[in-house]
Coordinates of N, CA and C in Angstrom, one line a residue:
X1 N 23.5 128.3 138.0 CA 21.6 128.1 138.9 C 21.6 126.6 138.7
X2 N 20.8 126.2 139.3 CA 20.2 124.5 139.7 C 18.7 125.0 139.2
X3 N 18.0 124.4 138.3 CA 16.5 124.6 137.9 C 16.0 123.2 138.1
X4 N 15.0 122.8 138.8 CA 14.3 121.6 138.9 C 13.1 122.1 138.4
X5 N 12.5 121.2 137.2 CA 11.3 121.7 136.9 C 10.8 120.0 136.5
X6 N 9.3 120.0 136.7 CA 8.5 118.7 136.0 C 7.9 119.4 135.0
X7 N 8.3 119.5 133.2 CA 7.5 119.7 132.4 C 6.5 118.9 131.9
X8 N 5.4 119.6 131.4 CA 4.4 119.1 130.9 C 4.8 118.4 129.6
X9 N 3.8 117.0 129.4 CA 4.6 116.3 127.8 C 4.6 117.1 126.8
X10 N 3.6 118.2 126.6 CA 3.7 119.0 125.4 C 4.9 120.2 125.3
X11 N 5.6 120.4 126.6 CA 6.9 121.2 126.6 C 8.2 120.0 126.4
X12 N 8.0 118.7 126.5 CA 9.0 118.3 126.2 C 9.2 117.8 125.0
X13 N 10.5 117.9 124.1 CA 10.9 117.7 122.9 C 12.0 116.6 122.3
X14 N 11.7 115.4 121.6 CA 12.3 114.6 121.5 C 13.8 114.2 120.9
X15 N 14.6 113.6 121.5 CA 15.7 113.4 120.4 C 15.7 111.9 120.1
X16 N 15.7 111.9 118.7 CA 15.9 110.5 118.3 C 17.2 110.4 118.0
X17 N 17.6 109.6 119.1 CA 19.0 108.8 119.0 C 19.1 108.2 117.5
X18 N 18.4 107.2 117.3 CA 19.0 106.4 115.9 C 18.7 107.2 114.5
X19 N 18.0 108.2 114.7 CA 18.7 109.3 113.5 C 19.2 110.5 113.7
X20 N 19.5 110.4 115.1 CA 20.1 111.7 115.6 C 20.0 113.1 115.3
X21 N 18.4 113.0 115.6 CA 17.4 114.3 114.9 C 17.0 114.7 116.2
X22 N 16.4 116.1 116.2 CA 15.7 116.9 117.5 C 14.2 117.7 117.1
X23 N 13.5 117.0 117.9 CA 12.3 117.7 117.9 C 12.3 119.1 118.1
X24 N 12.5 120.0 117.2 CA 12.4 121.5 117.6 C 11.6 122.4 118.3
X25 N 11.3 122.9 118.9 CA 10.3 124.1 119.8 C 10.6 124.9 118.6
X26 N 9.3 125.8 118.4 CA 9.1 126.7 117.3 C 9.7 127.8 117.6
X27 N 10.0 128.7 118.9 CA 10.9 129.5 119.3 C 11.4 129.1 120.2
X28 N 12.6 129.3 120.9 CA 13.5 128.8 122.0 C 13.3 130.0 123.0
X29 N 13.5 131.3 122.6 CA 13.5 132.5 124.0 C 13.0 134.1 123.2
X30 N 13.5 134.6 123.8 CA 13.5 136.5 123.2 C 14.8 136.9 123.2
X31 N 15.0 137.8 122.5 CA 16.6 138.3 122.4 C 16.9 138.8 123.8
X32 N 18.1 138.8 124.8 CA 18.2 139.2 125.8 C 18.0 138.2 127.0
X33 N 16.7 137.7 126.8 CA 16.2 136.8 127.8 C 17.6 135.9 128.5
X34 N 17.6 135.8 129.7 CA 18.8 134.8 130.4 C 18.0 134.1 131.5
X35 N 18.2 132.2 131.2 CA 17.7 131.6 132.2 C 15.9 131.6 132.3
X36 N 15.6 132.3 131.2 CA 14.0 132.8 131.1 C 13.1 131.5 130.3
X37 N 13.9 130.8 129.7 CA 13.1 129.7 129.4 C 13.8 128.5 129.3
X38 N 13.2 127.6 129.8 CA 14.1 126.2 130.0 C 13.2 125.5 129.2
X39 N 14.2 124.8 127.8 CA 13.4 123.9 127.1 C 13.8 122.6 127.4
X40 N 12.9 122.0 127.5 CA 13.6 120.1 127.9 C 13.3 119.1 126.9
X41 N 14.0 118.4 126.6 CA 14.4 117.4 125.9 C 14.3 116.0 126.6
X42 N 13.7 115.1 125.7 CA 14.0 113.7 126.4 C 14.6 112.7 125.1
X43 N 15.4 111.8 125.7 CA 15.6 110.5 125.0 C 16.0 109.2 126.1
X44 N 16.0 108.2 125.0 CA 16.2 107.0 125.8 C 17.4 107.3 126.7
X45 N 17.5 106.4 128.0 CA 18.6 106.5 128.8 C 19.7 105.8 128.3
X46 N 19.3 104.8 127.5 CA 20.3 103.5 127.1 C 20.7 103.3 125.3
X47 N 21.7 103.4 124.9 CA 21.9 103.7 123.6 C 22.6 102.7 123.6
X48 N 22.5 101.7 122.7 CA 23.3 100.0 122.5 C 24.1 100.2 123.6
X49 N 23.2 99.9 125.0 CA 24.1 99.2 125.9 C 24.7 100.3 126.6
X50 N 25.0 101.5 126.3 CA 25.4 102.8 127.3 C 24.5 103.4 128.0
X51 N 24.7 103.3 129.0 CA 23.8 104.5 130.0 C 24.6 106.1 129.9
X52 N 23.4 106.5 129.3 CA 23.6 108.1 128.5 C 23.7 108.9 130.2
X53 N 23.0 108.7 131.2 CA 23.0 108.9 132.4 C 24.5 109.1 133.2
X54 N 25.6 108.6 132.5 CA 26.9 108.2 133.1 C 27.7 109.2 132.3
X55 N 27.1 109.6 131.1 CA 28.1 110.4 130.1 C 28.0 112.1 130.4
X56 N 28.8 112.9 130.1 CA 28.6 114.3 130.0 C 27.5 114.7 129.1
X57 N 26.9 115.8 129.3 CA 26.2 116.6 128.0 C 26.1 117.3 128.0
X58 N 26.6 118.4 126.7 CA 26.6 119.6 126.4 C 25.6 119.8 125.2
X59 N 24.9 121.1 125.4 CA 24.3 121.6 124.3 C 25.4 122.8 123.6
X60 N 25.6 122.2 122.4 CA 26.3 123.3 121.1 C 25.4 123.9 120.6
X61 N 26.0 125.2 120.3 CA 25.3 126.0 119.5 C 25.9 127.3 119.1
X62 N 25.4 127.8 117.9 CA 25.7 128.8 117.0 C 24.6 130.0 117.4
X63 N 24.8 131.0 117.4 CA 23.8 131.7 117.7 C 23.8 132.7 116.2
X64 N 22.5 133.8 116.6 CA 22.2 134.4 115.3 C 23.4 135.5 114.5
X65 N 24.1 135.4 115.5 CA 25.6 136.2 115.2 C 26.6 135.5 114.2
X66 N 26.6 134.3 114.6 CA 27.6 132.9 114.4 C 28.8 132.9 115.2
X67 N 28.1 133.4 116.6 CA 28.9 132.8 117.8 C 28.8 131.5 118.3
X68 N 29.9 131.0 118.6 CA 30.0 129.5 119.4 C 29.4 129.5 120.6
X69 N 28.8 128.7 121.3 CA 29.1 128.5 122.9 C 28.1 127.1 122.8
X70 N 28.7 126.5 124.5 CA 28.3 125.9 125.3 C 27.4 125.4 126.0
X71 N 26.7 125.2 126.4 CA 25.7 124.9 127.7 C 25.7 123.2 128.2
X72 N 26.5 123.5 129.2 CA 26.5 122.0 129.9 C 25.6 122.0 130.8
X73 N 25.0 120.6 130.6 CA 23.8 120.4 131.4 C 24.0 120.0 132.6
X74 N 23.6 120.7 133.5 CA 23.9 120.4 135.1 C 23.0 119.2 135.5
X75 N 22.1 118.7 135.0 CA 21.5 117.2 135.6 C 20.5 116.6 134.8
X76 N 20.5 115.7 134.6 CA 19.3 114.5 133.9 C 18.3 114.5 134.7
X77 N 17.2 114.2 134.5 CA 15.8 113.9 135.1 C 15.6 112.2 134.6
X78 N 15.8 111.2 135.6 CA 15.9 110.1 135.2 C 14.9 109.4 135.8
X79 N 13.6 110.1 136.4 CA 12.7 109.8 137.4 C 10.9 109.4 136.2
X80 N 11.4 109.8 135.3 CA 10.3 110.3 134.5 C 10.2 109.2 133.2
X81 N 10.1 107.8 133.4 CA 10.2 106.6 132.0 C 9.1 107.2 131.4
X82 N 9.2 106.9 129.8 CA 8.0 106.8 128.8 C 7.4 105.3 129.2
X83 N 6.1 105.4 129.2 CA 5.3 104.2 129.5 C 4.3 104.2 128.2
X84 N 4.6 103.2 127.5 CA 3.4 102.7 126.4 C 2.1 102.5 126.7
X85 N 1.2 103.3 126.2 CA -0.3 103.3 126.7 C -0.5 102.0 126.3
X86 N -0.2 101.2 125.4 CA -1.1 100.1 124.8 C -0.8 98.7 125.7
X87 N 0.9 98.9 125.8 CA 1.2 97.7 126.6 C 1.6 97.9 127.9
X88 N 2.0 99.1 128.4 CA 1.9 99.4 129.7 C 3.5 99.0 130.1
X89 N 4.2 98.9 129.1 CA 5.8 98.7 129.2 C 6.7 100.1 129.4
X90 N 7.5 99.9 130.5 CA 8.3 101.4 130.8 C 9.5 101.6 130.4
X91 N 10.1 102.4 130.0 CA 10.8 102.8 128.9 C 12.5 103.8 129.7
X92 N 13.2 103.6 130.2 CA 14.0 104.4 130.8 C 14.5 105.6 130.0
X93 N 14.3 106.9 130.6 CA 14.0 108.0 129.6 C 14.8 108.9 130.3
X94 N 15.5 109.9 129.6 CA 16.4 111.1 130.3 C 15.8 112.4 129.5
X95 N 15.6 113.0 130.6 CA 14.9 114.4 130.6 C 16.1 115.8 130.6
X96 N 16.2 116.4 129.7 CA 17.6 116.9 129.6 C 17.3 118.3 129.2
X97 N 17.6 119.3 130.5 CA 16.8 120.7 130.4 C 18.1 121.8 130.2
X98 N 17.5 122.5 129.2 CA 18.1 123.7 128.6 C 17.9 124.7 129.2
X99 N 18.6 125.8 129.8 CA 18.4 126.8 130.5 C 18.9 128.0 129.3
X100 N 17.8 128.8 128.3 CA 18.5 129.4 127.1 C 19.1 130.8 127.8
X101 N 19.8 131.3 127.4 CA 20.6 132.5 128.1 C 22.1 132.9 127.7
X102 N 22.3 134.2 128.0 CA 23.5 134.4 127.9 C 24.0 134.7 126.2
X103 N 25.1 133.9 125.5 CA 25.0 134.2 124.6 C 24.2 133.7 123.1
X104 N 23.5 132.5 123.8 CA 22.4 131.9 123.0 C 21.7 132.8 122.3
X105 N 21.3 134.1 123.5 CA 20.0 134.7 123.3 C 20.5 136.6 123.0
X106 N 21.9 136.4 122.6 CA 22.3 137.9 122.3 C 21.8 138.6 121.1
X107 N 21.3 137.9 120.7 CA 20.9 138.2 119.1 C 19.4 137.3 118.7
X108 N 18.6 138.6 118.1 CA 17.4 137.6 117.6 C 17.7 137.2 116.1
X109 N 17.1 135.7 115.8 CA 17.7 135.1 114.5 C 17.4 133.4 115.0
X110 N 17.9 132.9 114.3 CA 18.4 131.5 114.2 C 19.2 131.2 114.8
X111 N 18.9 129.9 115.6 CA 20.3 129.3 116.4 C 20.3 128.2 115.7
X112 N 21.5 127.6 115.9 CA 21.4 125.8 115.2 C 22.3 125.3 116.5
X113 N 21.7 124.3 116.7 CA 22.3 123.5 118.4 C 22.2 121.9 117.5
X114 N 23.1 121.4 118.7 CA 23.2 119.9 118.7 C 23.5 119.3 120.2
X115 N 23.0 118.5 120.1 CA 23.2 117.9 121.8 C 24.3 116.4 121.6
X116 N 25.3 116.4 123.0 CA 26.2 115.9 122.7 C 26.6 115.0 124.0
X117 N 26.9 113.7 124.0 CA 27.2 112.9 125.2 C 28.4 112.6 125.0
X118 N 29.2 112.2 125.9 CA 30.5 112.1 126.0 C 31.3 111.7 127.3
X119 N 32.2 110.9 127.3 CA 33.3 110.3 128.2 C 34.8 110.9 127.7
X120 N 35.4 111.3 128.6 CA 36.9 111.4 128.4 C 37.6 110.4 129.2
X121 N 38.6 109.7 128.6 CA 39.3 109.1 129.4 C 40.2 110.0 130.5
X122 N 40.5 110.2 131.3 CA 41.4 111.4 132.1 C 42.7 111.4 132.0
X123 N 43.2 110.2 132.0 CA 45.1 110.2 131.7 C 45.2 110.5 130.3
X124 N 44.8 109.7 129.4 CA 44.7 110.2 128.0 C 44.4 111.5 127.1
X125 N 43.1 112.0 128.0 CA 42.3 113.1 127.2 C 41.7 112.7 125.7
X126 N 41.5 111.2 126.0 CA 40.7 110.9 124.5 C 39.5 110.3 124.9
X127 N 38.5 110.6 123.8 CA 37.1 109.8 124.2 C 37.0 108.5 124.4
X128 N 36.1 108.5 125.1 CA 35.9 106.6 125.8 C 34.5 106.5 125.1
X129 N 33.7 107.6 124.9 CA 32.1 107.5 124.5 C 31.7 108.9 123.8
X130 N 31.6 108.9 122.6 CA 30.7 110.3 121.9 C 29.9 109.9 121.3
X131 N 28.7 110.8 121.3 CA 27.5 110.7 120.6 C 26.6 112.1 120.4
X132 N 26.7 112.4 119.1 CA 26.2 113.7 119.0 C 25.0 113.5 118.1
X133 N 24.2 114.9 117.8 CA 22.8 114.3 117.4 C 23.4 115.5 116.3
X134 N 22.2 115.8 115.1 CA 22.6 116.4 113.7 C 22.4 117.6 114.4
X135 N 23.0 118.8 113.7 CA 22.0 120.6 114.3 C 20.5 120.7 113.9
X136 N 20.1 121.1 115.1 CA 18.7 121.7 114.7 C 19.0 123.3 114.6
X137 N 17.7 123.7 114.4 CA 17.6 124.9 114.3 C 16.0 125.4 115.0
X138 N 16.3 126.3 116.0 CA 15.3 127.1 116.6 C 15.2 128.6 116.6
X139 N 14.4 129.4 117.3 CA 14.3 130.9 116.8 C 14.5 131.6 118.2
X140 N 15.5 132.5 117.9 CA 15.2 133.5 119.1 C 14.6 135.1 118.8
X141 N 13.5 135.2 119.3 CA 12.3 136.2 118.8 C 12.9 137.3 119.3
X142 N 12.6 138.5 118.4 CA 13.0 140.2 118.7 C 11.9 140.5 120.0
X143 N 12.6 141.2 121.1 CA 12.3 141.6 122.2 C 12.4 143.4 122.0
X144 N 11.9 144.6 123.1 CA 12.5 145.7 123.1 C 13.5 145.8 124.2
X145 N 14.4 146.6 123.8 CA 15.5 146.7 124.5 C 15.0 148.1 125.4
X146 N 15.0 148.0 126.7 CA 15.0 149.4 127.5 C 16.0 150.0 127.5
X147 N 15.6 151.5 127.4 CA 16.9 152.4 127.3 C 17.6 152.8 128.7
X148 N 18.8 153.1 128.4 CA 19.2 153.0 129.5 C 19.2 154.0 130.6
X149 N 18.6 155.0 130.5 CA 18.3 155.9 131.4 C 16.6 155.1 132.3
X150 N 16.0 154.5 131.4 CA 15.1 153.7 132.4 C 15.2 152.5 133.1
X151 N 16.7 151.9 132.8 CA 16.7 151.0 133.5 C 17.6 151.6 134.9
X152 N 18.0 152.5 134.6 CA 18.6 153.5 136.3 C 17.6 153.7 136.9
X153 N 16.2 153.8 136.3 CA 14.8 154.0 137.5 C 15.0 152.3 138.3
X154 N 15.4 151.2 137.7 CA 14.9 149.8 138.1 C 16.0 149.6 139.2
X155 N 17.2 150.1 139.2 CA 18.3 149.7 140.1 C 18.1 150.2 141.7
X156 N 18.3 149.4 142.8 CA 18.2 149.7 144.0 C 19.6 150.7 144.7
X157 N 19.5 151.4 145.3 CA 21.0 151.7 145.7 C 21.2 151.0 147.1
X158 N 22.7 150.6 147.5 CA 23.2 149.7 148.7 C 22.0 149.9 150.1
X159 N 21.8 151.5 150.5 CA 20.5 151.0 151.5 C 19.5 150.5 151.5
X160 N 18.6 150.8 150.1 CA 17.6 150.1 150.1 C 17.8 148.5 149.9
X161 N 18.8 148.1 149.1 CA 18.9 146.5 149.1 C 19.3 146.2 150.4
X162 N 19.9 146.6 151.3 CA 20.5 145.9 152.8 C 19.2 146.0 153.3
X163 N 18.4 146.8 153.4 CA 16.9 146.6 154.2 C 16.2 145.8 153.5
X164 N 16.5 145.3 152.2 CA 15.4 144.2 151.9 C 16.1 142.8 152.6
X165 N 17.2 142.5 153.6 CA 17.5 141.3 153.6 C 17.7 141.5 155.2

């Protein structure tokens, strides 16, 4: 699923590449949500002369039950540079979306995660570049589960489904 968004400034959470820390939102999502919340991070596009837009980016996480997972970042937004209000100087920036779901939201509680940028040399399968943040912690909130008999009421039979298309 490809998600295009234009997040507002208060919805963007900063990654400090110098300290390798992430400004974490108060909560990430609700239990069992899937691609319903998109958290957006930003960081400088260039780090010590390396264009991070040329790197693969993954969000590594450990959910509240201790299971590990990866979110492969599908794209970067490179069209929204940071502009210093005092000087007017523009800094190239990466906006990085995380559509939270699946294994990350299977249980309510703390989710530890970090962001990794890397590039692997194809022939040797060795890292050409590897940059990681320190782990950060966010919260998956409790939600209500619908009983299975209620879920059945929302299912469409094949005749109804085909009539919709």
